[in-house]
PDB file of C-alpha atoms in Angstrom:
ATOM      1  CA  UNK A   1     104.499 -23.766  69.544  1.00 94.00           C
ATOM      2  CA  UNK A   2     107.920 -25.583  68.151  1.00 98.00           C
ATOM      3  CA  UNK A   3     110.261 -23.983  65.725  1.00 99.00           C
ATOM      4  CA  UNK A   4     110.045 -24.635  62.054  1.00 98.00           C
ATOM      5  CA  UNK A   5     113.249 -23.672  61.551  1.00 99.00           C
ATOM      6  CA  UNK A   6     116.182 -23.642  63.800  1.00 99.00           C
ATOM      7  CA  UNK A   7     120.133 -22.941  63.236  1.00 99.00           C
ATOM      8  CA  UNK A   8     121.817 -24.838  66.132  1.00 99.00           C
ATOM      9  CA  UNK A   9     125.926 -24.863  66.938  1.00 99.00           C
ATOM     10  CA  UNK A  10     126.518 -21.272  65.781  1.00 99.00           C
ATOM     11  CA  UNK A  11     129.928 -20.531  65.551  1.00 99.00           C
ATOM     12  CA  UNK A  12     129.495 -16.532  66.283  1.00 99.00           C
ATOM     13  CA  UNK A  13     126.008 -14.704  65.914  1.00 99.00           C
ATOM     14  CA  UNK A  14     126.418 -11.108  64.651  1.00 99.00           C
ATOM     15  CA  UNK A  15     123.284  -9.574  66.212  1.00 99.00           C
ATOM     16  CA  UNK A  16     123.899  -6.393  64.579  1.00 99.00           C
ATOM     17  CA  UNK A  17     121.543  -5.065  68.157  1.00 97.00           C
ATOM     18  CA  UNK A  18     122.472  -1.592  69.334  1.00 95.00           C
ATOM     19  CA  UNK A  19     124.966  -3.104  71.901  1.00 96.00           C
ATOM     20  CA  UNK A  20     126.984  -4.974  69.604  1.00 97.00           C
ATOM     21  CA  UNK A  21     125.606  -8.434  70.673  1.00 98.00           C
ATOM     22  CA  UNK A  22     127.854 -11.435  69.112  1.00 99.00           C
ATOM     23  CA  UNK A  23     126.644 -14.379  71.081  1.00 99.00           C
ATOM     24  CA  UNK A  24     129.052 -17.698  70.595  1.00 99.00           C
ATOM     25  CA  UNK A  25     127.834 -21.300  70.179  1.00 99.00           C
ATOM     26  CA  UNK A  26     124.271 -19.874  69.472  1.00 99.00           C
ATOM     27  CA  UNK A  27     121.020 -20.921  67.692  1.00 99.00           C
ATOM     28  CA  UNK A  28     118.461 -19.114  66.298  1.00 99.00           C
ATOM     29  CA  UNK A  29     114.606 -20.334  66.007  1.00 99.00           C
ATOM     30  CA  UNK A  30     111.691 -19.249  63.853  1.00 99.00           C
ATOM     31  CA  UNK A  31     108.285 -19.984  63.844  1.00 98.00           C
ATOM     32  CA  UNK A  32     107.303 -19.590  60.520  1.00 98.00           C
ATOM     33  CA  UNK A  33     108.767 -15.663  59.316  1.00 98.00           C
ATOM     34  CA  UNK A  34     109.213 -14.705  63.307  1.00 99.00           C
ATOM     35  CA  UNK A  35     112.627 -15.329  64.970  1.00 99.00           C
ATOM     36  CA  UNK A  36     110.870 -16.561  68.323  1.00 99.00           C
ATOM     37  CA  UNK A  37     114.094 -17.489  70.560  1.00 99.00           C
ATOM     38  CA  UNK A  38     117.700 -17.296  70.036  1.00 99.00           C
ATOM     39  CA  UNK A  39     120.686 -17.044  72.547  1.00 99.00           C
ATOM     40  CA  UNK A  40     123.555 -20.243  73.788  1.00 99.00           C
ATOM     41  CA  UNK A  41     121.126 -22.444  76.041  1.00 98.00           C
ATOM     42  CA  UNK A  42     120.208 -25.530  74.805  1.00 98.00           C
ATOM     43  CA  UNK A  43     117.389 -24.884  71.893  1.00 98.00           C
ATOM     44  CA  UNK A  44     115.524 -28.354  72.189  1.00 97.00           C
ATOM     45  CA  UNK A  45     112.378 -26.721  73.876  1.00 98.00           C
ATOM     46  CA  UNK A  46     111.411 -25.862  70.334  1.00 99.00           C
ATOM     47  CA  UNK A  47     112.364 -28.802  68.138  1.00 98.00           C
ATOM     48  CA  UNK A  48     109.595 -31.247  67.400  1.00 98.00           C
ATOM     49  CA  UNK A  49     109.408 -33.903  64.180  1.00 97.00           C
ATOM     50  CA  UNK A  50     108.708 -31.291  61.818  1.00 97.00           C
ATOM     51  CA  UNK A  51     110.969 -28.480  62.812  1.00 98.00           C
ATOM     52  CA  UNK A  52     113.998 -28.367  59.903  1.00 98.00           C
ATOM     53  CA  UNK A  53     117.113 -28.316  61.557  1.00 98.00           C
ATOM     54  CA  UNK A  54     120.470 -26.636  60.364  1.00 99.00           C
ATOM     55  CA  UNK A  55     123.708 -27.325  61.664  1.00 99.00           C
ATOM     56  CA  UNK A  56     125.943 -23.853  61.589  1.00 99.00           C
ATOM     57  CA  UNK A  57     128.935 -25.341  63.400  1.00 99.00           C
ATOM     58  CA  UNK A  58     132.039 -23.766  62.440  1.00 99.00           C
ATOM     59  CA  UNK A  59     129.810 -20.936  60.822  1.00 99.00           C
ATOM     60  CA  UNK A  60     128.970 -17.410  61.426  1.00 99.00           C
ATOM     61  CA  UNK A  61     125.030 -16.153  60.974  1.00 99.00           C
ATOM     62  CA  UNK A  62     124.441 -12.618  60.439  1.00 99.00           C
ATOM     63  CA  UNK A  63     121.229 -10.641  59.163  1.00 99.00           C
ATOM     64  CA  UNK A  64     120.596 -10.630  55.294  1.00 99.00           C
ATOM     65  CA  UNK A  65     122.082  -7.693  53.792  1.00 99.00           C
ATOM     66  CA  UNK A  66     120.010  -4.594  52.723  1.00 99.00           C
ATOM     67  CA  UNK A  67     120.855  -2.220  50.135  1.00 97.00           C
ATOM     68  CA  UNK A  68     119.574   1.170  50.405  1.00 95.00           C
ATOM     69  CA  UNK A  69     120.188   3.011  46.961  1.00 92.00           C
ATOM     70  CA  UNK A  70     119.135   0.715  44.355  1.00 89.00           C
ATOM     71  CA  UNK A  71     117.529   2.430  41.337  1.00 76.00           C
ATOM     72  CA  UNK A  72     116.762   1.719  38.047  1.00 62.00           C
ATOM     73  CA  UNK A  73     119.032   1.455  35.398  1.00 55.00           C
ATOM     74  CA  UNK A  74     119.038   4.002  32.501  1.00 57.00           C
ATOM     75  CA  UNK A  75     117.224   2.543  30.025  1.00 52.00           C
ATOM     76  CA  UNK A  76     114.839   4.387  27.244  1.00 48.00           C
ATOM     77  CA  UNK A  77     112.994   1.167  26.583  1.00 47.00           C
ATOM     78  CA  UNK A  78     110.551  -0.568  29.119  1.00 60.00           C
ATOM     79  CA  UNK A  79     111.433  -4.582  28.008  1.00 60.00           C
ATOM     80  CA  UNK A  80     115.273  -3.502  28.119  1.00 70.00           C
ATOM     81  CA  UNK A  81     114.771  -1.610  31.370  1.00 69.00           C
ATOM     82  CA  UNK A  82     112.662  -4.259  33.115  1.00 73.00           C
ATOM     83  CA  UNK A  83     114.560  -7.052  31.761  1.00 78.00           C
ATOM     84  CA  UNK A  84     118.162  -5.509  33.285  1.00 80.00           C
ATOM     85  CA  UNK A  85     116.101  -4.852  36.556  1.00 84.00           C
ATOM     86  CA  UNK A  86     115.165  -8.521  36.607  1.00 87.00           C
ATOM     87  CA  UNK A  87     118.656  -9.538  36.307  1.00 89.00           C
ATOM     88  CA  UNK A  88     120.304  -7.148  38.864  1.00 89.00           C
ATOM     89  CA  UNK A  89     117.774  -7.981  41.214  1.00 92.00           C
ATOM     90  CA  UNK A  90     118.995 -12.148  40.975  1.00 94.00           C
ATOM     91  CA  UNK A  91     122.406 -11.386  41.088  1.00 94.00           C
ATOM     92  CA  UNK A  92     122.168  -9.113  44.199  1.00 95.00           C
ATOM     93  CA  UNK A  93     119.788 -11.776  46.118  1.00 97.00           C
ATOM     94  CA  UNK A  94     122.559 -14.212  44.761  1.00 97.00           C
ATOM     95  CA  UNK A  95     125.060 -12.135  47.325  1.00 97.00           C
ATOM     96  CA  UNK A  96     122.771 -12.120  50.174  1.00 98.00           C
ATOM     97  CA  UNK A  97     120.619  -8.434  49.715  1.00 98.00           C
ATOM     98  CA  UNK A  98     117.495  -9.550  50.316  1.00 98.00           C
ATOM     99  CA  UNK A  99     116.049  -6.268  50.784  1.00 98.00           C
ATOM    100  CA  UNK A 100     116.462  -3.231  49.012  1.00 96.00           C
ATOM    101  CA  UNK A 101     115.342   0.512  49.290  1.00 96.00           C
ATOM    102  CA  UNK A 102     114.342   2.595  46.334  1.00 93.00           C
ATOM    103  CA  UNK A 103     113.275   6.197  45.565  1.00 90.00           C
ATOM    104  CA  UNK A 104     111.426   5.079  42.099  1.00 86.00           C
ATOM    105  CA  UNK A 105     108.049   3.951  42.665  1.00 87.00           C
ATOM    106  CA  UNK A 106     108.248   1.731  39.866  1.00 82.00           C
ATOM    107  CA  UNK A 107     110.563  -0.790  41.301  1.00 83.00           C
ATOM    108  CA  UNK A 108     108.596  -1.751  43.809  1.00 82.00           C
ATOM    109  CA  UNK A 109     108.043  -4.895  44.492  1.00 84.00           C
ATOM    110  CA  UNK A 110     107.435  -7.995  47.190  1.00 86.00           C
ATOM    111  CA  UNK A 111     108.555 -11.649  45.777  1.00 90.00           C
ATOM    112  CA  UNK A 112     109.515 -14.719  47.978  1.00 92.00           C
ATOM    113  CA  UNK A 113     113.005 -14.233  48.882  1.00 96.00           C
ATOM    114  CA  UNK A 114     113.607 -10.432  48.068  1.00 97.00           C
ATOM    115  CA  UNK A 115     111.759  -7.085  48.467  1.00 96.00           C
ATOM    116  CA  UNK A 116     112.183  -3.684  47.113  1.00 95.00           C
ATOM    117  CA  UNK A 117     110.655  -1.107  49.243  1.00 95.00           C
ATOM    118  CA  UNK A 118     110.076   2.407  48.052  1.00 95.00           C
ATOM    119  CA  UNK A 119     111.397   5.581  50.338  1.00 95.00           C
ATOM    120  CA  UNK A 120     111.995   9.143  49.479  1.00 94.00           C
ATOM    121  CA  UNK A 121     114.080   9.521  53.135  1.00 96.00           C
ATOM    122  CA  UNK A 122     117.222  11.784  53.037  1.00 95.00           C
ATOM    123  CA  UNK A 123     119.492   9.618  55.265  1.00 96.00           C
ATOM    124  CA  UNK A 124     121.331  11.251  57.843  1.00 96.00           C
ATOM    125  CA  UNK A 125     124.552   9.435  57.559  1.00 96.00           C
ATOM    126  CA  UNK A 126     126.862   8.928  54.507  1.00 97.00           C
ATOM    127  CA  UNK A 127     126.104   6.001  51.396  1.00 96.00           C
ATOM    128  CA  UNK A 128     129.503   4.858  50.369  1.00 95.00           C
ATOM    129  CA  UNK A 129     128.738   3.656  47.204  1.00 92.00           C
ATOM    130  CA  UNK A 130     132.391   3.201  45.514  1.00 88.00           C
ATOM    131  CA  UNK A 131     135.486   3.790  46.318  1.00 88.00           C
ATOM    132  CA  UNK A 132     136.156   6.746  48.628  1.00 91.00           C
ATOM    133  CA  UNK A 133     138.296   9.586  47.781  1.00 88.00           C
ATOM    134  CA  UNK A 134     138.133  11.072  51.265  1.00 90.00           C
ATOM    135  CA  UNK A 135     138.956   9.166  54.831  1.00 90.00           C
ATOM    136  CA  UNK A 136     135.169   7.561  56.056  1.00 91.00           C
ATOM    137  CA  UNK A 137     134.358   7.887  59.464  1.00 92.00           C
ATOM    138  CA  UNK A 138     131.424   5.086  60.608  1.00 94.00           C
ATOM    139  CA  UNK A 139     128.874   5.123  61.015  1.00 97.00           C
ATOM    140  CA  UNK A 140     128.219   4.901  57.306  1.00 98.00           C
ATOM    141  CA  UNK A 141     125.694   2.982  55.075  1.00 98.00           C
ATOM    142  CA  UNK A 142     126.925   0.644  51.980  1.00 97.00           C
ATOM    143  CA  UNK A 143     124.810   0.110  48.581  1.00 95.00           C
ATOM    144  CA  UNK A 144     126.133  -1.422  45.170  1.00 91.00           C
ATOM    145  CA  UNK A 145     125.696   1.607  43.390  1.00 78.00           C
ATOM    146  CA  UNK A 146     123.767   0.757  40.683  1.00 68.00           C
ATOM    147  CA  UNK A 147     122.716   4.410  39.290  1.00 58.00           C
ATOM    148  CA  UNK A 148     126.017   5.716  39.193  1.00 56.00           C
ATOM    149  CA  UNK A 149     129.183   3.521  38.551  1.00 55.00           C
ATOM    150  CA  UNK A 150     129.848   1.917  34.988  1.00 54.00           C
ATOM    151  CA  UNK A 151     130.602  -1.080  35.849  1.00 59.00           C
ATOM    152  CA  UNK A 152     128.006  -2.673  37.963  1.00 72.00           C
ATOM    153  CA  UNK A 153     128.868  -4.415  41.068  1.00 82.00           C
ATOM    154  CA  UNK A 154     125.820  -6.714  42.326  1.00 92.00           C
ATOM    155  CA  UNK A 155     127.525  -7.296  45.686  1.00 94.00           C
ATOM    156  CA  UNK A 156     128.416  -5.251  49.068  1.00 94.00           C
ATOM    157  CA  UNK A 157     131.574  -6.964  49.632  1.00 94.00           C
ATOM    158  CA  UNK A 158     133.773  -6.180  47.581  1.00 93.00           C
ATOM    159  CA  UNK A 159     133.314  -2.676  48.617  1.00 94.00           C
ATOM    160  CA  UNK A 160     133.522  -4.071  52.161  1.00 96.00           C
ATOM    161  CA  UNK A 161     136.722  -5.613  51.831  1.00 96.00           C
ATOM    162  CA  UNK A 162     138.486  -2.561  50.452  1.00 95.00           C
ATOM    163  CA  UNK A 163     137.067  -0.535  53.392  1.00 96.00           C
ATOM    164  CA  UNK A 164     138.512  -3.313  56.174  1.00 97.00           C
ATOM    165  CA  UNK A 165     141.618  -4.368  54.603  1.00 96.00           C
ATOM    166  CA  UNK A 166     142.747  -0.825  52.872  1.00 95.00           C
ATOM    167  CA  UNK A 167     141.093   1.872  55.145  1.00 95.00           C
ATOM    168  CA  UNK A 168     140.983   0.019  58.542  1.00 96.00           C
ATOM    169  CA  UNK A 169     137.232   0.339  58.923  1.00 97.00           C
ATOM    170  CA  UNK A 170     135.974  -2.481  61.200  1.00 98.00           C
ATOM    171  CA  UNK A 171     134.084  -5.515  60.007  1.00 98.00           C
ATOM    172  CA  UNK A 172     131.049  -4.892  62.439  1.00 98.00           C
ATOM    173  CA  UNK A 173     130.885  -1.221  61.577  1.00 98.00           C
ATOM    174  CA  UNK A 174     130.455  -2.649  58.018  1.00 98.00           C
ATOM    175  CA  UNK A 175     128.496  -5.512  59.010  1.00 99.00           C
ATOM    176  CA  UNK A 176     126.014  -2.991  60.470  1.00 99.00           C
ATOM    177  CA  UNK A 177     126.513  -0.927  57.405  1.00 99.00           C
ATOM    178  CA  UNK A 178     124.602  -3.567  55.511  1.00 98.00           C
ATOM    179  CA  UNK A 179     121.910  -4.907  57.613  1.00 99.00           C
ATOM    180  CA  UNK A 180     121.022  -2.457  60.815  1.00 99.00           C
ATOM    181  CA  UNK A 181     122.177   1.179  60.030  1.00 99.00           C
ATOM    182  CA  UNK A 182     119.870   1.185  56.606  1.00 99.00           C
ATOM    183  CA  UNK A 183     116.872  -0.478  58.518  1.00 99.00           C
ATOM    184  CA  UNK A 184     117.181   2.111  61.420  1.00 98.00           C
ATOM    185  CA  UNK A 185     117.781   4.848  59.013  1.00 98.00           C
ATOM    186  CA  UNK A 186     114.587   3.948  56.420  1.00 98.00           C
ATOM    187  CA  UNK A 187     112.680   2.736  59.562  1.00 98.00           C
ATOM    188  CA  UNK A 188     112.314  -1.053  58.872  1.00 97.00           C
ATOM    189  CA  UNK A 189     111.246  -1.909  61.599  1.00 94.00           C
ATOM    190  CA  UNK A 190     111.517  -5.469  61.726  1.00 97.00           C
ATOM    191  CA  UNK A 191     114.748  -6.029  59.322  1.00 99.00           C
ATOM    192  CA  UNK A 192     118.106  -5.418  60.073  1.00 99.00           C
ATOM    193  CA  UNK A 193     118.509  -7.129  63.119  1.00 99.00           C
ATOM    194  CA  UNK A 194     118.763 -10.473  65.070  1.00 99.00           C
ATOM    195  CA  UNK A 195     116.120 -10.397  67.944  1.00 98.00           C
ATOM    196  CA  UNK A 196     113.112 -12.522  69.054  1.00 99.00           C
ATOM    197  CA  UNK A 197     110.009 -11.168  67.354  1.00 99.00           C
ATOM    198  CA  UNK A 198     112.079  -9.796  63.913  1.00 99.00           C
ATOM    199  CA  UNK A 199     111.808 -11.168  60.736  1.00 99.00           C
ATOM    200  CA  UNK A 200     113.546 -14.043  60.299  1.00 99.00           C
ATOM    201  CA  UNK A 201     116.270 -13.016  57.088  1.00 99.00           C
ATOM    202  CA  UNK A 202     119.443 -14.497  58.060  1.00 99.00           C
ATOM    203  CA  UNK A 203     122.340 -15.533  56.224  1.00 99.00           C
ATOM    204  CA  UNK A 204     124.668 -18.147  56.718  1.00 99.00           C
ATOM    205  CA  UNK A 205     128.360 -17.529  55.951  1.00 99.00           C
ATOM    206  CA  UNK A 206     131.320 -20.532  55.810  1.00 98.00           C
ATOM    207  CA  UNK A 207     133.689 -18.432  57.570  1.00 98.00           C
ATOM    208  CA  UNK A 208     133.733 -18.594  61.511  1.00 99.00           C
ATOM    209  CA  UNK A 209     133.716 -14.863  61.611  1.00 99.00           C
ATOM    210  CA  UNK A 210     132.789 -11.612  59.657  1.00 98.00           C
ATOM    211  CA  UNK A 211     136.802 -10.194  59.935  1.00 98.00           C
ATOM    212  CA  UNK A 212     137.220 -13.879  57.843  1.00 98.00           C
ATOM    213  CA  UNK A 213     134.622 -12.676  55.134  1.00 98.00           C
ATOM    214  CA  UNK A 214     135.534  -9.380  54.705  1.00 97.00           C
ATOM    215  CA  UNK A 215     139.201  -9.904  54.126  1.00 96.00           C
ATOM    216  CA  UNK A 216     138.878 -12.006  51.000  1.00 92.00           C
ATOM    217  CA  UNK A 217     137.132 -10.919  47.897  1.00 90.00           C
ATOM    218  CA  UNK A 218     135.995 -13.237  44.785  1.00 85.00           C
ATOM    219  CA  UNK A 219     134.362 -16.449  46.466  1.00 88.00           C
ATOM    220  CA  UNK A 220     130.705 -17.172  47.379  1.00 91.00           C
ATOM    221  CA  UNK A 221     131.253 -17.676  51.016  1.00 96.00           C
ATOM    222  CA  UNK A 222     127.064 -17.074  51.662  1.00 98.00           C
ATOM    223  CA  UNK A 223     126.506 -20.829  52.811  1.00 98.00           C
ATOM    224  CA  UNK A 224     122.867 -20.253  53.211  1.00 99.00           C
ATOM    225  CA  UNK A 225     119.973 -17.853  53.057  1.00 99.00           C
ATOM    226  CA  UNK A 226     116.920 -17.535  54.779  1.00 99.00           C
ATOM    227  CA  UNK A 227     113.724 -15.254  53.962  1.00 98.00           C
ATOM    228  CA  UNK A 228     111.302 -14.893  56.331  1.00 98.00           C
ATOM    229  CA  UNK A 229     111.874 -18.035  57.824  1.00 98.00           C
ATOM    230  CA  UNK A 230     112.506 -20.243  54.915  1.00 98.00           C
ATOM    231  CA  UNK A 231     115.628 -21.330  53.497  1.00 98.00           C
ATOM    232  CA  UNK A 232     115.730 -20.975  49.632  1.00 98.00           C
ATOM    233  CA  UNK A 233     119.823 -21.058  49.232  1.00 98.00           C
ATOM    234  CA  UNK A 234     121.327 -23.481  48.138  1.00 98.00           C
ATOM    235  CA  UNK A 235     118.084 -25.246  47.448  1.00 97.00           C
ATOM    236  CA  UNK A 236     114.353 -24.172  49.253  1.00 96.00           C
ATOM    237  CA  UNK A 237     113.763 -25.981  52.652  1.00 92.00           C
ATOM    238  CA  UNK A 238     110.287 -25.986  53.571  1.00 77.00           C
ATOM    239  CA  UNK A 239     109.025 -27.097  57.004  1.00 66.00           C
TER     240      UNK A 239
END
């Protein structure tokens, strides 16, 4: 079995595991949706004619980001209310939230390159949704929003940014906000997380580090995404 995917000359890989895990100079391989090796020894074991081979150097690679509150916008009529959904669901896989977690049943759904999965779980730690009015202690989890702030926001980092650069919360701590405290919390079990036999949603970010990402606001920095396995940002890569 060779790779059909593989991210080679990692700058830092944010494993988001429960130890905290940033491995330098890394790679990553898939076999089709399954992350089936990753780590800083030399990846060429699994590259063959047909694996597609991406070159992260001077890059970061962290899991795809997972919002955990997204419901459905007020709307009285079903072709305005499906229509807005339809939108806010592009723009948020635009930023890199390739998963999301709803309590409506009717926005489930299971495309390509971005899932909503339904759960009525009461999570145990705090959604920062907007801008807090009291000091936030980690761990935390981080969602757009959508059923409660007027002006929409269709993106986690903003939000992130303030949190690092105005209230000192770490970039990791927010990192993991996005990507392995939801998936632990709503029990995806196979999300969240960089590690051989997970699903491979990755993103690739042009900034050699998360602190880098999270202290600017305003520009696409998302290089690349991948959904289980297959790149479809900036253009779909198929092996």
């Amino acid at each position: 079995m060779k790779a059909t995917l593989l991210i080679k000359n990692i700058e830092n890989l944010y494993t988001c595991s429960e130890d905290d895990t940033i491995l330098k100079n890394a790679f990553v391989a898939m076999h089709h949706d399954r992350i089936i090796d990753m780590g800083v020894h030399d990846p060429k074991e699994w590259i063959d004619d047909a694996t597609r081979v991406i070159d992260a150097r001077g890059e970061c690679v962290v899991p795809a980001f997972i919002d955990c509150h997204f419901n459905t916008p007020d709307d009285r009529l079903d072709g305005d209310r499906m229509r807005k959904e339809s939108d806010a669901l592009y723009l948020m896989r635009m930023n890199g939230i390739l998963t999301l977690i709803s309590r409506d049943p009717q926005m489930r759904r299971r495309e390509l390159f971005q899932e909503v999965v339904i759960s009525r779980h009461i999570p145990k730690i705090p959604i920062i949704q907007g801008v807090p009015q009291e000091p936030v202690e980690p761990p935390i989890l981080l969602s757009c929003g959508m059923n409660s702030l007027p002006h929409k926001m269709y993106s986690m980092q903003p939000l992130a940014f303030f949190l690092h650069v105005y209230c000192g919360i770490g970039a990791y701590c927010l990192l993991k906000a996005m990507t392995c405290n939801p998936a632990r919390e709503y029990g995806l079990k196979e999300l969240g997380e960089i590690r051989i036999g997970f699903q491979g949603d990755l993103l690739v970010i042009n900034k050699p580090t998360i602190e880098a990402y999270f202290s600017e606001v305003g520009v696409q920095t998302i290089h690349r995404m991948i959904k289980a396995g297959i790149q479809f940002f900036p253009y779909i890569m198929r092996s």
